[in-house]
CSV table of C-alpha atoms and ligand atoms in Angstrom, one decimal:
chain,number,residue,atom,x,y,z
A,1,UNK,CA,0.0,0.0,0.0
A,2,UNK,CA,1.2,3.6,-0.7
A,3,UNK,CA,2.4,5.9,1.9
A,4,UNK,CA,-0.5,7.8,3.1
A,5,UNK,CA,0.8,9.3,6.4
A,6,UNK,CA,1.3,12.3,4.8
A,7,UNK,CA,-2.1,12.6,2.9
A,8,UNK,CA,-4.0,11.9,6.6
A,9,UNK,CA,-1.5,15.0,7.9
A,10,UNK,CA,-3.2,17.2,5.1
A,11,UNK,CA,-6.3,16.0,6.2
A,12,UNK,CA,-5.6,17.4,9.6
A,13,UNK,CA,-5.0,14.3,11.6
A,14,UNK,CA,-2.0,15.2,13.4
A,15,UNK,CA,1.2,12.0,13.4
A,16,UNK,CA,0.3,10.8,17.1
A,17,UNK,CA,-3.3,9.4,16.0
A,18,UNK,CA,-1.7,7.7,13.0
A,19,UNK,CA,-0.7,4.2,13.3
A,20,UNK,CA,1.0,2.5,11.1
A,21,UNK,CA,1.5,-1.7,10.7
A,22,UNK,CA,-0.4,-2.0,13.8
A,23,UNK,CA,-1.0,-5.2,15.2
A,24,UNK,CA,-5.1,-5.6,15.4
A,25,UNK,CA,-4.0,-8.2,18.4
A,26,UNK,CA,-4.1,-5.6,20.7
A,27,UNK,CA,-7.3,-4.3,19.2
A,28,UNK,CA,-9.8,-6.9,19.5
A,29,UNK,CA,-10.6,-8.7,22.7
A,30,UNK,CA,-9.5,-12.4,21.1
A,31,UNK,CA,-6.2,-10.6,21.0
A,32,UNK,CA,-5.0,-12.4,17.9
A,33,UNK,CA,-4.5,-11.6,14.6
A,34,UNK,CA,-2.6,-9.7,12.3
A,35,UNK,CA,-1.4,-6.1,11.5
A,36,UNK,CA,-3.5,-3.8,9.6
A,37,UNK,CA,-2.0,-1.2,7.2
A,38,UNK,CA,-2.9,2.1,9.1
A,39,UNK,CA,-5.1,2.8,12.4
A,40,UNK,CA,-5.9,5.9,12.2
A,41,UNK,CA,-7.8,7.6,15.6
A,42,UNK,CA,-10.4,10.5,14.3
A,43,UNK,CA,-12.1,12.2,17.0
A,44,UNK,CA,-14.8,14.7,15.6
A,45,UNK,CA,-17.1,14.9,12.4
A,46,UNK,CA,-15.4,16.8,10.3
A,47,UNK,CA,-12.5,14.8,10.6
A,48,UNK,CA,-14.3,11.5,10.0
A,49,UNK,CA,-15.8,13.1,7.3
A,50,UNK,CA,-12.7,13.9,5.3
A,51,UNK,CA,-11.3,10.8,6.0
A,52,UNK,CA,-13.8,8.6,4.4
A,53,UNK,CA,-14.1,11.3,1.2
A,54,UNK,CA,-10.4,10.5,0.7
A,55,UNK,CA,-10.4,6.8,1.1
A,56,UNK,CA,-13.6,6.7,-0.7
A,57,UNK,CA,-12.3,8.8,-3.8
A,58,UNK,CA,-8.4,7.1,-3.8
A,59,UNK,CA,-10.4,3.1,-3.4
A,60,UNK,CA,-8.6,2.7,-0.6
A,61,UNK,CA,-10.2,-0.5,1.8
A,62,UNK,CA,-11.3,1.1,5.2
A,63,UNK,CA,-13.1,0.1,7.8
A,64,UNK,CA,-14.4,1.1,11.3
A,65,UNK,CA,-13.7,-0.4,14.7
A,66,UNK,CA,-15.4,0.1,17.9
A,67,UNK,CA,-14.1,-2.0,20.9
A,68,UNK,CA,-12.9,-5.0,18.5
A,69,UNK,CA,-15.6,-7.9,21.0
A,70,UNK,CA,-16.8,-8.8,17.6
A,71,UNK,CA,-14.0,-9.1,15.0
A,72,UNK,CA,-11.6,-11.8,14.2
A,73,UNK,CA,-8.7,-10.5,12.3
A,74,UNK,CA,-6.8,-13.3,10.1
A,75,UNK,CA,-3.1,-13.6,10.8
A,76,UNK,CA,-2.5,-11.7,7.7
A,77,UNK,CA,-4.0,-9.1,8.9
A,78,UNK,CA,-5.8,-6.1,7.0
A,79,UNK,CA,-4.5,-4.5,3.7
A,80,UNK,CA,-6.2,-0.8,4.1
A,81,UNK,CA,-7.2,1.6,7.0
A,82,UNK,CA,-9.1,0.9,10.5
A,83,UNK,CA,-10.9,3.6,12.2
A,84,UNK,CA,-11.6,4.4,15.3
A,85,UNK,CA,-14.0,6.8,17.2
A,86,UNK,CA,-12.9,9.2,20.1
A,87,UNK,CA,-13.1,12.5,21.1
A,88,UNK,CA,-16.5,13.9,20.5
A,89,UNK,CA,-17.6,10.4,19.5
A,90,UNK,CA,-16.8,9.7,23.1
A,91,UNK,CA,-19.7,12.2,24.6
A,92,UNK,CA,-22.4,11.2,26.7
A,93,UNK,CA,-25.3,13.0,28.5
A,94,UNK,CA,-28.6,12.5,29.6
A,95,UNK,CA,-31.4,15.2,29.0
A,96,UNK,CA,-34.5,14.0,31.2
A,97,UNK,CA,-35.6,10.0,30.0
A,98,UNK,CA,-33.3,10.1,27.0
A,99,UNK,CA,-29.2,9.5,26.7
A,100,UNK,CA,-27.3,11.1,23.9
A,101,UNK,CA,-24.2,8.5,23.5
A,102,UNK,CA,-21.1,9.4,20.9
A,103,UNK,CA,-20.6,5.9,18.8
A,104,UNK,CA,-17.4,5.6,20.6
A,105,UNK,CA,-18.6,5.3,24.3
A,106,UNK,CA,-18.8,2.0,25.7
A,107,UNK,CA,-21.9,0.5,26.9
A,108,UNK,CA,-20.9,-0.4,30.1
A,109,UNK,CA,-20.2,3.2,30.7
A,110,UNK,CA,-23.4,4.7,29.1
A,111,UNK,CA,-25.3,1.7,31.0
A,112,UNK,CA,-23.5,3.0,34.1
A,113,UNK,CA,-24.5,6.8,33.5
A,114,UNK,CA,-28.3,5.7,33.3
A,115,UNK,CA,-28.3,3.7,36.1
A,116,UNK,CA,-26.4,6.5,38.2
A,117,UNK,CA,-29.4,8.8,36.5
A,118,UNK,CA,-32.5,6.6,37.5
A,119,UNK,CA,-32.9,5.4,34.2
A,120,UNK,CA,-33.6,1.8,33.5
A,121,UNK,CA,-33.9,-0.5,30.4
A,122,UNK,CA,-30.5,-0.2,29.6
A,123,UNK,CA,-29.4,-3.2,32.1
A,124,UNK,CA,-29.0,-5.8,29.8
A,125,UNK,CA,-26.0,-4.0,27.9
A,126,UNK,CA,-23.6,-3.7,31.3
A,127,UNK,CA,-21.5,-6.7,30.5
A,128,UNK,CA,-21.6,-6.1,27.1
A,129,UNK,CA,-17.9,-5.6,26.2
A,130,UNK,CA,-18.7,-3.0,22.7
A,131,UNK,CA,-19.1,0.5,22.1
A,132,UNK,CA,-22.3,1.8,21.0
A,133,UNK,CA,-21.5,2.0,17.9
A,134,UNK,CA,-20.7,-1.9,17.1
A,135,UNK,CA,-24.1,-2.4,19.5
A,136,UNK,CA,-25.9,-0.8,16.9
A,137,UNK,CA,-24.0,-2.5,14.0
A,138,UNK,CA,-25.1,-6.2,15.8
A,139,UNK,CA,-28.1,-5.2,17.5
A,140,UNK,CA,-26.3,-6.2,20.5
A,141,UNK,CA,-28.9,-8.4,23.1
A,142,UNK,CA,-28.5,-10.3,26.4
A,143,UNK,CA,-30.6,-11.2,28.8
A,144,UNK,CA,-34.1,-10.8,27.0
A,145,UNK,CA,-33.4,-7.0,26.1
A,146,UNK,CA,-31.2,-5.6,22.5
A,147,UNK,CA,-30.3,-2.3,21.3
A,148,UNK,CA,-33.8,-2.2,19.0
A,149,UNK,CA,-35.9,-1.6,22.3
A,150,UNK,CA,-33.8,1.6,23.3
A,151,UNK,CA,-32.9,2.8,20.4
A,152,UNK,CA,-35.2,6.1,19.0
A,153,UNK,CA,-32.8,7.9,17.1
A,154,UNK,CA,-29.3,7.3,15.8
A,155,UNK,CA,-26.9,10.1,13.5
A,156,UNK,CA,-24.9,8.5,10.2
A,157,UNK,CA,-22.5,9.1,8.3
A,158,UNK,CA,-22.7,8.4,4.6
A,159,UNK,CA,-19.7,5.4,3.8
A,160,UNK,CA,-18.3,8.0,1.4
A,161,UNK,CA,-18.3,10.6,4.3
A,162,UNK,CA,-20.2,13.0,2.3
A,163,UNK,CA,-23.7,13.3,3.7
A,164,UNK,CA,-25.4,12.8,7.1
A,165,UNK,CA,-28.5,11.9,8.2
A,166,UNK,CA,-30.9,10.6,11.3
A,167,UNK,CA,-32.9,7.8,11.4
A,168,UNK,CA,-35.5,6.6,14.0
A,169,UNK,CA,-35.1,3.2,15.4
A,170,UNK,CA,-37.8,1.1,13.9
A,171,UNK,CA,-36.2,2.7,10.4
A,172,UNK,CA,-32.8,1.1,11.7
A,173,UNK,CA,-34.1,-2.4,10.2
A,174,UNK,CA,-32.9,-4.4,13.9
A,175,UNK,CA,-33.5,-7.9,13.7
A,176,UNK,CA,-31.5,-11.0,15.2
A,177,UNK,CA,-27.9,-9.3,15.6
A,178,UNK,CA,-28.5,-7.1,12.6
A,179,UNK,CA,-29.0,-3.9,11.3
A,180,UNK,CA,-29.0,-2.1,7.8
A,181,UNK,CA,-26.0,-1.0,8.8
A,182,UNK,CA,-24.4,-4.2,8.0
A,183,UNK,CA,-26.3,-3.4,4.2
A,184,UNK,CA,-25.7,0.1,4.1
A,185,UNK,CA,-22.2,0.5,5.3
A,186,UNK,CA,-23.1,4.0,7.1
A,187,UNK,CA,-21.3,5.0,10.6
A,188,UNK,CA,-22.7,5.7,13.3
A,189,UNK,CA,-21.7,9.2,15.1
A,190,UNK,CA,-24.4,9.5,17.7
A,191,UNK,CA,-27.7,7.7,19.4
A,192,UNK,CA,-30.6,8.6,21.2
A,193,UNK,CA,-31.5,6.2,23.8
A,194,UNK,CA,-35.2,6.4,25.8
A,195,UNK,CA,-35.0,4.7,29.0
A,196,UNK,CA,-37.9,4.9,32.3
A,197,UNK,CA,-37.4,6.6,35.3
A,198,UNK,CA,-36.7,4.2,38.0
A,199,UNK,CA,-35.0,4.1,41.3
A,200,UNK,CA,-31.2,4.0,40.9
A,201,UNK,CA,-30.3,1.4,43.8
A,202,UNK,CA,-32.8,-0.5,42.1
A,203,UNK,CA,-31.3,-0.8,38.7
A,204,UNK,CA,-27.8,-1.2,39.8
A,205,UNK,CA,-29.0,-4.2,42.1
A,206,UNK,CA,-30.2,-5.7,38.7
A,207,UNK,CA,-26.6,-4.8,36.9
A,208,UNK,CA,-25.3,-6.6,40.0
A,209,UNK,CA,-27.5,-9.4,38.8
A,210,UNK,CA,-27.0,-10.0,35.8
A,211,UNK,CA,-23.4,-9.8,36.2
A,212,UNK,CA,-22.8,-12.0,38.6
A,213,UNK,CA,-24.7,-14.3,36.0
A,214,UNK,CA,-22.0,-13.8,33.3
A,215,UNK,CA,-19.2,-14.3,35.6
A,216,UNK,CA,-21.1,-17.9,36.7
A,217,UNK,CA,-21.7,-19.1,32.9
A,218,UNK,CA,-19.1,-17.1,30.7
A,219,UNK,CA,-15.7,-17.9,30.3
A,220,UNK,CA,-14.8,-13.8,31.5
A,221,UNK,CA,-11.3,-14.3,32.4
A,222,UNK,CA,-10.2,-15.7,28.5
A,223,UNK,CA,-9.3,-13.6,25.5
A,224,UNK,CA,-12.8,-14.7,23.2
A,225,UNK,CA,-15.4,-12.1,21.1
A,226,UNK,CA,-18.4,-14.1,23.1
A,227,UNK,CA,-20.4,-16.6,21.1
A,228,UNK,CA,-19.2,-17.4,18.5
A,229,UNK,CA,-21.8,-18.4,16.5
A,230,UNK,CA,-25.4,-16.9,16.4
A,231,UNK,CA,-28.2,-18.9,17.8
A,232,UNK,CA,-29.8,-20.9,14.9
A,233,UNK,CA,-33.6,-21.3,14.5
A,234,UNK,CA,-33.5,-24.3,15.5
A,235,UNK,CA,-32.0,-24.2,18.8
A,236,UNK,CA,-28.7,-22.9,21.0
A,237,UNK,CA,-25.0,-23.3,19.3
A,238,UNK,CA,-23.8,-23.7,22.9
A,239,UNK,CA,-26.0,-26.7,23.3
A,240,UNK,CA,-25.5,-27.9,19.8
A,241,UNK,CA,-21.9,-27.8,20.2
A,242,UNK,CA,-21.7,-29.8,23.5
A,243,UNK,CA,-24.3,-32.7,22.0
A,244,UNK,CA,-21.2,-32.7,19.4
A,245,UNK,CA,-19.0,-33.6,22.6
A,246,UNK,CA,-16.7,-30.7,21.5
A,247,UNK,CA,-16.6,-29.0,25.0
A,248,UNK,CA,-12.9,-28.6,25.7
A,249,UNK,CA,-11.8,-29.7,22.1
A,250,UNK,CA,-9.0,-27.2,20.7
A,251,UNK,CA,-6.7,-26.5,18.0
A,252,UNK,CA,-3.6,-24.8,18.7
A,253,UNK,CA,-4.1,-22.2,21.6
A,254,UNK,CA,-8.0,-21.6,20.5
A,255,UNK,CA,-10.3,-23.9,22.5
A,256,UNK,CA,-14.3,-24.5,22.9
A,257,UNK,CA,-14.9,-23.1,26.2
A,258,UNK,CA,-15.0,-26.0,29.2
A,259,UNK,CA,-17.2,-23.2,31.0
A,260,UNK,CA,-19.5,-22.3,28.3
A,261,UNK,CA,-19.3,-24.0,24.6
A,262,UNK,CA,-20.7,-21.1,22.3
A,263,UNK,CA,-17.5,-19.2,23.4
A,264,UNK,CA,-14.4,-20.0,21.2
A,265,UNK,CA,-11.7,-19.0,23.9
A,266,UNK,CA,-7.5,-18.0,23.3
A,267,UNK,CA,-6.2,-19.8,26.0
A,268,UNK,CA,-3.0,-18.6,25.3
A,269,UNK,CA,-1.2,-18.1,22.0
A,270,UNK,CA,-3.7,-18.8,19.5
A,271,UNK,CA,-2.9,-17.6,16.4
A,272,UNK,CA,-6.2,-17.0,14.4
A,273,UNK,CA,-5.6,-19.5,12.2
A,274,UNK,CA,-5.9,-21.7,15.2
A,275,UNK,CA,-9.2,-20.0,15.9
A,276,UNK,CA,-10.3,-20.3,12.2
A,277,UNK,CA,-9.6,-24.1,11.9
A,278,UNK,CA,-11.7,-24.4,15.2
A,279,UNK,CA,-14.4,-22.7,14.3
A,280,UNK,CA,-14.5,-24.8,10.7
A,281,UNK,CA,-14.1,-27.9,13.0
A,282,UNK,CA,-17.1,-27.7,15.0
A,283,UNK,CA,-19.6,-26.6,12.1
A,284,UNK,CA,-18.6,-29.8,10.4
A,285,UNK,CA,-19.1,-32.2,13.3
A,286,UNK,CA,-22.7,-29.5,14.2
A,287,UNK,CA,-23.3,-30.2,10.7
A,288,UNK,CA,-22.8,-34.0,10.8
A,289,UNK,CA,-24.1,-34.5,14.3
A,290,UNK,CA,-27.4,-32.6,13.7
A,291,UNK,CA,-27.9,-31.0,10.3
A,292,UNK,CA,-27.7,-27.7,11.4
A,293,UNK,CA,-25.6,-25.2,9.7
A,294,UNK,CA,-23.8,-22.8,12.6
A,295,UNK,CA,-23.3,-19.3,11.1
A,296,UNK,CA,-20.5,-17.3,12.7
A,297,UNK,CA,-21.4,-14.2,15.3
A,298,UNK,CA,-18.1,-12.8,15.3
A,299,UNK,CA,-16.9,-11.1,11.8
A,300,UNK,CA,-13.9,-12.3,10.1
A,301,UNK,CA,-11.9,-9.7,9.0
A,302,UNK,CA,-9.1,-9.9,6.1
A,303,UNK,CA,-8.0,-11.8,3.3
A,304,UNK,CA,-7.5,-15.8,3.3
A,305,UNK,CA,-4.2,-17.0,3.3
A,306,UNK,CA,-3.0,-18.4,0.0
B,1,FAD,C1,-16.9,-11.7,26.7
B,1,FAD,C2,-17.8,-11.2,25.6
B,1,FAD,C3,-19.2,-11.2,25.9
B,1,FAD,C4,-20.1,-10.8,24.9
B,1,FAD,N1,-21.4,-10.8,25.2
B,1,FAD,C5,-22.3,-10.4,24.3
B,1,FAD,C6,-23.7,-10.4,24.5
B,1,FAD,O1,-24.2,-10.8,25.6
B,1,FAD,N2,-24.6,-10.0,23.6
B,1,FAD,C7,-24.1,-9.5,22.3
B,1,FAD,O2,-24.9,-9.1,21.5
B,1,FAD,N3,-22.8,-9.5,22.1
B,1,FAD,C8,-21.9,-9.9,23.0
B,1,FAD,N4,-20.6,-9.9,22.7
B,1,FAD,C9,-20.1,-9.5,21.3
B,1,FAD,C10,-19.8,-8.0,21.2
B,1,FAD,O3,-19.5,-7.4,22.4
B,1,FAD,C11,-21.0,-7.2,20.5
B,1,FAD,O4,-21.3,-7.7,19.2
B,1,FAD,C12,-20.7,-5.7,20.4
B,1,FAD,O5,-21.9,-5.1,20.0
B,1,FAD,C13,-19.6,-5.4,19.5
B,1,FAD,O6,-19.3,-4.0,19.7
B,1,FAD,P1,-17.8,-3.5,19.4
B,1,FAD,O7,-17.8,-2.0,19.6
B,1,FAD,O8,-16.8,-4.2,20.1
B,1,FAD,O9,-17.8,-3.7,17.8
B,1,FAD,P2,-16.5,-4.2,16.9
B,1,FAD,O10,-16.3,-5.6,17.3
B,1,FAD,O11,-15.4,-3.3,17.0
B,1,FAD,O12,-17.2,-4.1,15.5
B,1,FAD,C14,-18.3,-4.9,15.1
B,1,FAD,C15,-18.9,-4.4,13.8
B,1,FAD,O13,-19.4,-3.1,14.1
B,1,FAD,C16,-19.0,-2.1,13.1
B,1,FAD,N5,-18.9,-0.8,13.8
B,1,FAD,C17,-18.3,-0.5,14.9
B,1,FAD,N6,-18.5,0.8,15.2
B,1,FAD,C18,-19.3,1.3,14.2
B,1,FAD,C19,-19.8,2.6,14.0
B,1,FAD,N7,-19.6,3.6,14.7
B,1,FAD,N8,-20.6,2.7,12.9
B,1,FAD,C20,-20.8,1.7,12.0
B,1,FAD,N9,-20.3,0.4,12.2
B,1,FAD,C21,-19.6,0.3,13.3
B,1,FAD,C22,-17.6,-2.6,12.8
B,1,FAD,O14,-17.2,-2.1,11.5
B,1,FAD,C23,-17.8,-4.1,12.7
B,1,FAD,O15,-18.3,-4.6,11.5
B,1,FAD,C24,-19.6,-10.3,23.6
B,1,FAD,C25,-18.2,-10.3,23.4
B,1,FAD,C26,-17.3,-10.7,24.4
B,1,FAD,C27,-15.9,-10.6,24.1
């Protein structure tokens, strides 16, 4: 790829938020994977705006990260330009029943905020490891609750940076972790949020709750990007997998969780090949087993080896 450091400079974006052969390892919470071209850290509209005009109009591959729980990068990492959201995307505030979140800020912290506030219905989201963001990208959801029943209004960026727009939440398209965002390729700057008034000791005894629950049944203290595969109509991948007898099964330093078997975990040192060839593994034996087809959660990011 050519040199673009210096085209991002004219752009504005000063040397210290430009990153250059940057390991996406230490991007991504599976913390595996290889380098991508350029990270590049934009932290206001006008910025992001230019950004994408210029990789739009050169053709150069881009894409946008928010905390990395849902992305696999391949060991040979990304040929083009990650971006990723501070600054002002990093704003949050509450104005009566409704929080105004920057696509950058995590959930836990917006969650946190609302609770704090007295605003519930935004539980479900606390151990949610993204940023808003990615949430909105997946239609993030635990716990009986997702992003589409918060959601009212969300800000977008055109993918060629050019135009913005707001759309309300039922025009969002949120179904199963989904959104048209994963059809339209727009970016999300901002959200509206409408929670209810409750008391705050009451909705932070529920955080408490449910995340005590994750710590019970999730692997937490293992590099992974949670499931791994989404639930199929037919039933639950983790259960799937462990009729398969694959709990515990691993290739290289990628294993099916002992603790939970929809997680995919790095116990240390996998490569993501290693996670790859696991993930291949147990569709096949699903496949064989029970004629379902598992369909990976987590997206897999850059080009197949040769
Ligand atoms: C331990 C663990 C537990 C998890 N538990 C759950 C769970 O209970 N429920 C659940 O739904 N998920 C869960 N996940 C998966 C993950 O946290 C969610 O999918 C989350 O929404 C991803 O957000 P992110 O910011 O990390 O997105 P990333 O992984 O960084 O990106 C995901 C996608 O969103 C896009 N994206 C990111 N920011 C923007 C933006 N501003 N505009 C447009 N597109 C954007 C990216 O380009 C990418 O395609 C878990 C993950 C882990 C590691």
């Amino acid at each position: 790829m050519k040199n673009l450091r210096n085209s991002f400079m004219e752009l504005g974006i000063p040397e210290s938020r430009i990153l250059e052969n940057e390991s996406m390892a230490k991007h991504i919470s599976f913390r595996v994977g290889g380098c991508a071209d350029y990270y590049v850290n934009c932290i206001d509209r006008k910025e992001l705006s230019g950004l994408l005009s210029f990789l739009t109009e050169e053709g150069v591959p881009h894409m946008l990260i928010g905390n990395g729980s849902n992305l696999l990068f391949r060991d040979s990492g990304y040929r083009g330009v990650i971006i990723h959201l501070e600054g002002e995307f990093q704003d949050c505030e509450v104005q009566g029943d409704t929080v105004i979140a920057g696509s950058g800020k995590l959930l836990s912290s917006v969650s946190s905020l609302a609770a704090k506030s007295g605003l519930a219905g935004m539980e479900f989201a606390s151990g949610i490891p993204g940023s808003i963001g990615g949430a909105i990208y997946m239609n993030a959801g635990a716990y009986g609750g997702e992003m589409k029943d918060i959601v009212t209004r969300v800000w977008l960026m055109s993918p060629d940076g050019k135009e913005e727009t707001v759309r309300t939440g039922a025009e969002m398209e949120f179904a199963y972790r989904n959104s048209c965002l994963q059809r339209t390729g727009e970016i999300v700057t901002k959200v509206e949020l409408k929670l209810q008034p409750e008391d705050a000791e009451t909705i932070q005894a529920r955080i408490a709750e449910l995340t005590e629950k994750r710590v019970q049944k999730q692997p937490v203290n293992f590099p992974s990007a949670g499931s791994t595969f989404k639930r199929p109509a037919e039933g639950y991948a983790a259960a799937l997998i462990q009729e398969s007898g694959l709990k515990g099964v691993s290739v290289g330093g990628a294993e099916v969780s002992e603790k939970h078997s929809g997680f995919i975990i790095n116990k240390g040192g996998a490569t993501a090949t290693d996670v790859l060839q696991l993930m291949e593994l147990v569709e096949k034996k699903v496949y064989e087993d029970s004629g379902i087809q598992l369909e990976p959660e987590v997206r897999i990011i850059g080009e197949e080896d040769e």
